[in-house]
């Protein structure tokens, strides 16, 4: 429609220009004859003047009422009334005649006499080139219509395709196909909606993955009291009740192991599963608790583990727990990490192997919690730090809990060989109330030094 509204006026303009061009030619021919009439009324001179205009238009020029006798030169086409009107008006007149139009221009010959010069303009001259222009404009209009329809069809198809793709992805996501993603395309609004849907799907996957890991972590924490119950059950007599308690504890351990392994399975994109409370940086999520005193946590947990160690004839010590060592990690999270480390010592080292827990508050703004044992150590520390990986047949989550607690405390973890000859796990956390320091030391240098520095206890434990 826009093309037609533009091309129709353009066609009319072309038609008007053709008519004005024909009238201009007629006026030029008339001017030659008028110039002669102002000098002489001799018919022969006038015919020569008409012939001088040249071209096929020579036969279309005529002169009316020439001289006293009313002589006429050439073949006229205008009606007498039109000739009289032109003579009376003393101005050019354009009169319609059969087969075209006549251009009439009066000439005052003096003595009250007036001649009228007529130039006949056939319709072919008035419409010269107009038909070709209309055909050309029609072809352009048709081309524009076809192009606009094609472009509109392509745009509509693209919009419809993008909308269908978005609707299909949303439907698939609602049915549980969490692996569905869309290539953002189409108009800006649909592209932004597709991108938002991809982000939402990724977030859902992350939330479900974190939920599963949270369940696995909570299940892993249950293993600590179960270990204590199992050890206590072993001290019971061989009565039927004691056997029943041991069987129940063993069954519970099996169920917890199944739960942990089930939560470690990859998320099926078609079966939404639960988000572990973990920040994007891998730290343990906040539980709403504030920081804690590392020394206090060690004292509390060692009261429990010292009884277990006594039953297994293990010598255990807590060193550096007399002075406060504040950190930003919640107490429950730090206690869980400490239980995981000591639980590993109890479970995976022979009975009688000593262990110790040391708390050090450094002047460079870090608090160090170190757990050492005299067992066989950890042969592949890097693999041991990977979540779900274990070299002892366990769930492989204990050290990951330790890592996340260290990250939450703005610190790090180092595994190496300690002063007792076995594994040494060092947790470095930022001091919650650090003293002013002049030259802070990098935490990695601190961890490396702590894992390698000699201890006066080394010789004491070897003597023992």
Coordinates of C-alpha atoms in Angstrom, one line a residue:
X1 CA 0.0 0.0 0.0
X2 CA 2.8 2.4 0.8
X3 CA 4.3 1.6 -2.6
X4 CA 1.1 2.4 -4.4
X5 CA 0.6 5.6 -2.5
X6 CA 4.0 6.6 -3.7
X7 CA 3.9 5.4 -7.3
X8 CA 0.4 6.7 -8.3
X9 CA 1.2 10.3 -7.7
X10 CA 4.5 9.8 -9.5
X11 CA 2.7 8.5 -12.5
X12 CA 0.4 11.4 -12.5
X13 CA 3.4 13.8 -12.3
X14 CA 4.9 12.0 -15.4
X15 CA 1.6 12.4 -17.3
X16 CA 1.5 16.1 -16.4
X17 CA 5.1 16.6 -17.5
X18 CA 4.3 15.1 -20.9
X19 CA 1.4 17.4 -21.4
X20 CA 3.3 20.4 -20.4
X21 CA 6.2 19.4 -22.7
X22 CA 3.7 19.2 -25.6
X23 CA 2.2 22.6 -24.8
X24 CA 5.7 24.1 -24.5
X25 CA 6.5 22.9 -28.1
X26 CA 3.2 24.3 -29.3
X27 CA 4.0 27.7 -27.7
X28 CA 7.4 27.7 -29.3
X29 CA 5.9 27.1 -32.8
X30 CA 3.3 29.8 -32.1
X31 CA 6.0 32.3 -31.1
X32 CA 7.7 32.0 -34.6
X33 CA 4.4 32.7 -36.4
X34 CA 3.5 35.6 -34.0
X35 CA 6.8 37.2 -34.7
X36 CA 6.1 37.3 -38.4
X37 CA 2.5 38.5 -38.0
X38 CA 3.7 41.5 -36.1
X39 CA 5.7 42.5 -39.2
X40 CA 3.5 41.4 -42.1
X41 CA 0.3 39.7 -43.0
X42 CA 1.6 38.4 -46.3
X43 CA 0.4 34.7 -46.5
X44 CA 3.5 33.7 -48.3
X45 CA 5.7 35.0 -45.6
X46 CA 3.6 33.4 -43.0
X47 CA 3.7 30.0 -44.7
X48 CA 7.5 30.3 -44.9
X49 CA 7.6 31.1 -41.2
X50 CA 5.5 28.0 -40.4
X51 CA 7.7 25.9 -42.6
X52 CA 10.8 27.1 -40.7
X53 CA 9.5 25.5 -37.5
X54 CA 10.4 22.1 -39.1
X55 CA 9.3 18.6 -38.1
X56 CA 5.9 16.9 -38.4
X57 CA 4.3 19.7 -36.4
X58 CA 4.3 22.0 -39.5
X59 CA 1.1 20.6 -40.7
X60 CA -0.6 21.3 -37.4
X61 CA -0.1 25.1 -37.4
X62 CA -2.8 27.3 -38.8
X63 CA -3.7 31.0 -38.8
X64 CA -7.4 32.3 -38.7
X65 CA -9.0 35.6 -39.7
X66 CA -5.9 36.9 -41.4
X67 CA -6.3 40.2 -43.1
X68 CA -9.5 42.0 -44.1
X69 CA -10.7 39.1 -46.2
X70 CA -10.6 36.7 -43.3
X71 CA -8.0 34.5 -45.0
X72 CA -7.0 31.4 -43.2
X73 CA -3.7 29.5 -43.6
X74 CA -3.5 25.8 -42.8
X75 CA -6.2 23.4 -41.5
X76 CA -7.8 24.4 -38.3
X77 CA -9.3 22.1 -35.6
X78 CA -10.7 24.6 -33.1
X79 CA -14.3 25.5 -33.0
X80 CA -15.3 29.0 -34.0
X81 CA -16.5 29.7 -30.5
X82 CA -13.1 28.9 -29.1
X83 CA -11.4 31.1 -31.7
X84 CA -13.7 34.0 -30.7
X85 CA -13.0 33.5 -27.0
X86 CA -9.3 33.6 -27.6
X87 CA -9.6 36.7 -29.7
X88 CA -11.8 38.4 -27.1
X89 CA -9.6 37.5 -24.1
X90 CA -6.4 38.6 -25.9
X91 CA -4.7 35.7 -24.1
X92 CA -3.7 32.1 -25.1
X93 CA -6.5 29.5 -24.8
X94 CA -6.2 25.7 -24.7
X95 CA -9.3 24.2 -26.2
X96 CA -10.2 20.5 -26.4
X97 CA -10.8 19.3 -29.9
X98 CA -11.4 15.8 -31.4
X99 CA -8.2 13.8 -31.3
X100 CA -6.3 16.1 -28.9
X101 CA -6.1 19.8 -27.9
X102 CA -5.5 23.1 -29.7
X103 CA -3.2 25.8 -28.4
X104 CA -4.8 29.2 -29.5
X105 CA -2.8 32.4 -29.2
X106 CA -4.4 35.8 -30.4
X107 CA -2.2 38.3 -32.3
X108 CA -3.2 42.0 -32.6
X109 CA -2.7 43.1 -36.2
X110 CA -3.7 46.7 -35.6
X111 CA -6.6 48.7 -36.9
X112 CA -8.9 46.5 -34.8
X113 CA -7.9 43.4 -36.5
X114 CA -7.0 40.2 -34.6
X115 CA -5.6 36.9 -35.9
X116 CA -5.5 33.7 -34.0
X117 CA -2.6 31.2 -34.3
X118 CA -3.6 27.6 -33.7
X119 CA -1.3 24.7 -33.0
X120 CA -3.0 21.3 -32.9
X121 CA -1.6 18.9 -30.3
X122 CA -2.7 15.3 -30.9
X123 CA -3.3 12.9 -28.0
X124 CA -0.2 10.9 -28.9
X125 CA 1.9 14.0 -28.1
X126 CA 0.1 14.8 -24.9
X127 CA 0.7 11.2 -23.7
X128 CA 4.1 10.7 -25.2
X129 CA 6.1 8.3 -22.9
X130 CA 3.3 8.2 -20.3
X131 CA 2.4 4.6 -21.1
X132 CA 6.0 3.4 -20.8
X133 CA 6.3 5.3 -17.5
X134 CA 3.1 3.7 -16.1
X135 CA 4.4 0.2 -17.1
X136 CA 7.8 0.9 -15.5
X137 CA 6.1 2.2 -12.4
X138 CA 3.7 -0.7 -12.3
X139 CA 6.7 -3.1 -12.6
X140 CA 8.4 -1.3 -9.7
X141 CA 5.2 -1.4 -7.7
X142 CA 4.8 -5.1 -8.3
X143 CA 8.5 -5.7 -7.5
X144 CA 8.1 -3.7 -4.3
X145 CA 5.0 -5.6 -3.3
X146 CA 6.6 -9.0 -4.0
X147 CA 9.8 -8.0 -2.1
X148 CA 7.7 -6.6 0.8
X149 CA 5.6 -9.8 1.0
X150 CA 8.8 -11.9 0.9
X151 CA 10.5 -9.8 3.6
X152 CA 7.4 -9.9 5.7
X153 CA 7.1 -13.6 5.3
X154 CA 10.7 -14.1 6.3
X155 CA 10.4 -11.8 9.3
X156 CA 7.2 -13.5 10.4
X157 CA 8.7 -16.9 9.9
X158 CA 11.7 -15.9 12.0
X159 CA 9.5 -14.5 14.7
X160 CA 7.2 -17.5 14.7
X161 CA 10.2 -19.9 14.7
X162 CA 11.7 -18.1 17.7
X163 CA 8.4 -18.0 19.5
X164 CA 7.8 -21.7 18.8
X165 CA 11.3 -22.5 19.9
X166 CA 10.9 -20.6 23.1
X167 CA 7.5 -22.1 23.8
X168 CA 8.9 -25.6 23.1
X169 CA 11.9 -25.1 25.4
X170 CA 9.6 -23.7 28.2
X171 CA 7.3 -26.7 27.8
X172 CA 10.3 -29.2 27.9
X173 CA 11.7 -27.4 31.0
X174 CA 8.4 -27.7 32.7
X175 CA 8.3 -31.4 32.0
X176 CA 11.7 -31.9 33.6
X177 CA 14.1 -31.8 30.6
X178 CA 16.7 -29.6 32.4
X179 CA 19.3 -30.0 29.6
X180 CA 17.2 -28.0 27.1
X181 CA 18.8 -24.8 25.9
X182 CA 17.9 -22.3 23.2
X183 CA 20.0 -20.4 20.7
X184 CA 18.8 -16.8 21.3
X185 CA 17.6 -15.4 18.0
X186 CA 14.8 -13.4 16.5
X187 CA 13.6 -10.0 17.7
X188 CA 15.2 -8.5 20.7
X189 CA 12.4 -9.3 23.1
X190 CA 12.3 -13.0 22.1
X191 CA 16.1 -13.1 22.1
X192 CA 16.2 -11.7 25.7
X193 CA 13.5 -14.1 26.8
X194 CA 15.5 -17.1 25.3
X195 CA 18.6 -15.9 27.1
X196 CA 16.7 -15.6 30.3
X197 CA 15.3 -19.1 29.9
X198 CA 18.8 -20.5 29.4
X199 CA 20.0 -18.7 32.6
X200 CA 17.0 -20.0 34.5
X201 CA 17.7 -23.6 33.3
X202 CA 21.4 -23.3 34.4
X203 CA 20.3 -21.9 37.7
X204 CA 17.9 -24.7 38.3
X205 CA 20.6 -27.2 37.4
X206 CA 23.0 -25.5 39.9
X207 CA 20.3 -25.4 42.6
X208 CA 19.5 -29.1 42.2
X209 CA 23.2 -30.0 42.2
X210 CA 23.8 -28.0 45.3
X211 CA 20.7 -29.5 47.0
X212 CA 22.1 -33.0 46.3
X213 CA 25.5 -32.1 47.7
X214 CA 23.9 -30.7 50.8
X215 CA 22.0 -33.9 51.4
X216 CA 25.3 -35.8 50.9
X217 CA 27.1 -33.6 53.3
X218 CA 24.4 -33.9 56.0
X219 CA 24.4 -37.6 55.5
X220 CA 28.2 -37.7 55.8
X221 CA 28.0 -35.8 59.1
X222 CA 25.9 -38.7 60.5
X223 CA 28.8 -41.0 60.1
X224 CA 30.7 -39.4 63.0
X225 CA 28.1 -40.3 65.7
X226 CA 27.6 -43.6 64.0
X227 CA 31.3 -44.3 64.3
X228 CA 31.1 -43.6 68.0
X229 CA 28.1 -45.8 68.4
X230 CA 29.8 -48.6 66.5
X231 CA 32.9 -48.4 68.7
X232 CA 30.7 -48.4 71.8
X233 CA 28.8 -51.4 70.6
X234 CA 32.0 -53.3 70.1
X235 CA 32.7 -53.0 73.8
X236 CA 29.4 -54.7 74.7
X237 CA 29.2 -58.3 75.7
X238 CA 28.1 -61.0 73.2
X239 CA 24.5 -61.0 74.4
X240 CA 21.6 -61.1 72.0
X241 CA 20.8 -57.4 72.7
X242 CA 24.4 -56.3 72.0
X243 CA 24.3 -58.2 68.7
X244 CA 21.0 -56.6 67.7
X245 CA 22.5 -53.1 68.4
X246 CA 25.5 -53.8 66.3
X247 CA 23.4 -55.1 63.5
X248 CA 21.2 -52.0 63.6
X249 CA 24.2 -49.7 63.5
X250 CA 25.7 -51.6 60.6
X251 CA 22.4 -51.4 58.7
X252 CA 22.2 -47.7 59.4
X253 CA 25.7 -47.2 58.1
X254 CA 24.8 -49.0 54.9
X255 CA 21.7 -46.9 54.4
X256 CA 23.7 -43.7 54.9
X257 CA 26.4 -44.9 52.4
X258 CA 23.6 -45.6 49.9
X259 CA 22.1 -42.1 50.4
X260 CA 25.5 -40.4 49.9
X261 CA 26.3 -42.4 46.8
X262 CA 22.8 -41.7 45.4
X263 CA 23.3 -38.0 45.9
X264 CA 26.7 -38.2 44.2
X265 CA 25.0 -39.6 41.0
X266 CA 24.9 -37.1 38.1
X267 CA 21.6 -35.2 37.8
X268 CA 19.4 -36.7 35.2
X269 CA 18.2 -33.9 32.9
X270 CA 14.8 -35.6 32.8
X271 CA 14.5 -36.2 36.5
X272 CA 14.9 -33.1 38.7
X273 CA 16.7 -33.8 41.9
X274 CA 17.6 -31.6 44.7
X275 CA 21.0 -27.6 45.8
X276 CA 23.6 -27.8 48.2
X277 CA 24.1 -24.8 50.4
X278 CA 27.2 -23.7 48.7
X279 CA 28.3 -20.3 47.4
X280 CA 29.5 -19.8 43.8
X281 CA 33.1 -19.8 45.0
X282 CA 32.7 -23.3 46.5
X283 CA 32.5 -22.2 50.1
X284 CA 30.0 -23.5 52.6
X285 CA 26.8 -21.5 52.6
X286 CA 26.1 -19.4 55.6
X287 CA 23.8 -21.0 58.2
X288 CA 23.0 -17.7 59.9
X289 CA 25.7 -18.2 62.5
X290 CA 28.4 -15.7 63.2
X291 CA 32.1 -16.6 63.6
X292 CA 33.5 -18.8 66.3
X293 CA 36.6 -19.4 68.4
X294 CA 38.7 -22.2 66.9
X295 CA 40.3 -23.0 70.3
X296 CA 36.8 -23.4 71.9
X297 CA 35.6 -25.7 69.0
X298 CA 38.7 -27.9 69.4
X299 CA 38.3 -28.2 73.2
X300 CA 34.6 -29.2 72.8
X301 CA 35.2 -31.8 70.1
X302 CA 38.3 -33.2 71.7
X303 CA 36.2 -34.0 74.8
X304 CA 34.2 -36.4 72.6
X305 CA 37.1 -37.8 70.5
X306 CA 39.4 -38.3 73.5
X307 CA 37.0 -40.9 74.9
X308 CA 36.9 -42.7 71.5
X309 CA 40.7 -42.5 71.3
X310 CA 41.0 -43.9 74.8
X311 CA 39.0 -46.9 73.8
X312 CA 41.4 -47.5 71.0
X313 CA 44.5 -46.9 73.1
X314 CA 45.4 -43.8 71.0
X315 CA 47.3 -40.9 72.5
X316 CA 45.8 -37.6 71.5
X317 CA 46.6 -34.0 72.3
X318 CA 45.1 -30.6 71.8
X319 CA 47.8 -27.9 71.6
X320 CA 47.3 -24.1 71.6
X321 CA 43.7 -24.2 72.7
X322 CA 44.2 -22.0 75.8
X323 CA 44.2 -18.6 73.9
X324 CA 41.3 -17.5 71.7
X325 CA 41.6 -17.8 67.9
X326 CA 38.5 -16.1 66.3
X327 CA 37.6 -16.8 62.7
X328 CA 34.5 -15.9 60.6
X329 CA 33.5 -19.5 60.0
X330 CA 30.3 -20.7 61.8
X331 CA 30.9 -23.0 64.8
X332 CA 28.8 -25.8 63.4
X333 CA 30.7 -25.8 60.1
X334 CA 34.1 -25.8 61.7
X335 CA 33.0 -28.5 64.1
X336 CA 31.9 -30.6 61.2
X337 CA 35.2 -30.2 59.4
X338 CA 37.2 -31.1 62.5
X339 CA 35.0 -34.2 63.1
X340 CA 35.6 -35.2 59.5
X341 CA 39.3 -35.0 59.9
X342 CA 39.5 -36.8 63.3
X343 CA 36.9 -39.3 62.1
X344 CA 39.2 -40.2 59.2
X345 CA 42.0 -40.7 61.6
X346 CA 39.9 -43.0 63.8
X347 CA 38.5 -45.0 60.8
X348 CA 41.5 -45.3 58.5
X349 CA 44.5 -45.6 60.8
X350 CA 45.4 -48.7 63.0
X351 CA 44.4 -48.7 66.6
X352 CA 47.1 -47.2 68.9
X353 CA 48.2 -44.6 66.2
X354 CA 48.4 -41.2 67.9
X355 CA 47.0 -37.9 66.6
X356 CA 47.1 -34.3 67.7
X357 CA 45.2 -31.1 66.9
X358 CA 47.1 -27.8 67.0
X359 CA 45.7 -24.3 66.9
X360 CA 48.0 -21.4 66.0
X361 CA 47.1 -17.8 65.8
X362 CA 49.7 -16.1 63.6
X363 CA 50.8 -12.5 63.7
X364 CA 50.2 -12.1 60.0
X365 CA 46.5 -12.3 60.3
X366 CA 45.8 -16.0 59.9
X367 CA 44.6 -18.8 62.2
X368 CA 45.9 -22.3 61.5
X369 CA 44.2 -25.5 62.5
X370 CA 46.3 -28.5 62.0
X371 CA 45.4 -32.2 62.4
X372 CA 48.3 -34.7 62.3
X373 CA 48.4 -38.5 62.9
X374 CA 51.0 -41.2 62.9
X375 CA 49.3 -43.3 60.3
X376 CA 50.3 -44.2 56.7
X377 CA 49.4 -40.8 55.4
X378 CA 47.6 -39.7 52.2
X379 CA 49.4 -40.9 49.1
X380 CA 47.6 -38.6 46.6
X381 CA 46.6 -35.4 48.4
X382 CA 45.4 -33.7 45.2
X383 CA 42.9 -36.5 44.4
X384 CA 41.9 -36.7 48.0
X385 CA 40.7 -33.1 47.8
X386 CA 38.4 -33.8 44.9
X387 CA 34.8 -34.1 46.0
X388 CA 33.5 -37.7 45.8
X389 CA 37.0 -39.2 45.4
X390 CA 38.3 -41.6 48.0
X391 CA 41.2 -43.9 48.3
X392 CA 39.8 -45.8 51.2
X393 CA 36.4 -46.9 49.9
X394 CA 34.5 -44.1 51.7
X395 CA 32.2 -41.4 50.3
X396 CA 35.0 -39.0 49.7
X397 CA 33.2 -36.0 51.1
X398 CA 35.1 -35.4 54.4
X399 CA 38.0 -33.4 52.9
X400 CA 35.6 -31.6 50.6
X401 CA 33.8 -30.3 53.7
X402 CA 37.1 -29.2 55.1
X403 CA 38.0 -27.4 51.8
X404 CA 34.7 -25.5 51.8
X405 CA 35.1 -24.4 55.4
X406 CA 38.5 -23.1 54.6
X407 CA 37.2 -21.2 51.6
X408 CA 34.4 -19.8 53.7
X409 CA 37.1 -18.6 56.2
X410 CA 39.0 -16.8 53.3
X411 CA 41.8 -19.4 53.6
X412 CA 43.0 -22.6 52.1
X413 CA 43.9 -26.2 52.9
X414 CA 47.2 -28.1 52.6
X415 CA 47.8 -31.8 52.9
X416 CA 51.2 -33.2 53.5
X417 CA 53.3 -35.2 56.0
X418 CA 53.3 -34.1 59.6
X419 CA 55.7 -34.3 62.5
X420 CA 54.2 -37.6 63.6
X421 CA 55.1 -39.2 60.3
X422 CA 51.5 -39.6 58.9
X423 CA 49.1 -37.3 57.3
X424 CA 49.0 -33.6 58.2
X425 CA 46.0 -31.5 57.2
X426 CA 46.4 -27.8 57.7
X427 CA 43.5 -25.4 57.5
X428 CA 44.4 -21.8 57.2
X429 CA 41.6 -19.2 57.9
X430 CA 41.6 -15.4 58.1
X431 CA 41.8 -14.1 61.7
X432 CA 38.5 -12.4 62.6
X433 CA 40.3 -9.9 64.8
X434 CA 43.9 -9.6 63.4
X435 CA 46.5 -7.6 65.1
X436 CA 48.1 -4.7 63.1
X437 CA 50.8 -6.1 60.8
X438 CA 53.6 -4.4 58.9
X439 CA 54.5 -7.0 56.2
X440 CA 51.7 -9.5 55.6
X441 CA 52.8 -12.9 54.3
X442 CA 50.9 -14.7 51.5
X443 CA 48.7 -17.5 52.8
X444 CA 50.2 -20.1 50.4
X445 CA 53.7 -19.4 51.7
X446 CA 52.3 -19.8 55.2
X447 CA 50.7 -23.1 54.4
X448 CA 53.8 -24.5 52.8
X449 CA 55.9 -23.5 55.8
X450 CA 53.4 -25.0 58.3
X451 CA 53.4 -28.2 56.4
X452 CA 57.2 -28.4 56.4
X453 CA 58.4 -26.8 59.6
X454 CA 60.0 -29.2 62.1
X455 CA 58.4 -29.6 65.5
X456 CA 59.8 -30.4 68.9
X457 CA 57.0 -33.0 69.2
X458 CA 58.5 -35.1 66.4
X459 CA 61.1 -36.7 68.6
X460 CA 58.7 -37.0 71.6
X461 CA 56.2 -39.0 69.5
X462 CA 58.9 -41.2 68.0
X463 CA 60.1 -42.0 71.5
X464 CA 56.6 -42.9 72.5

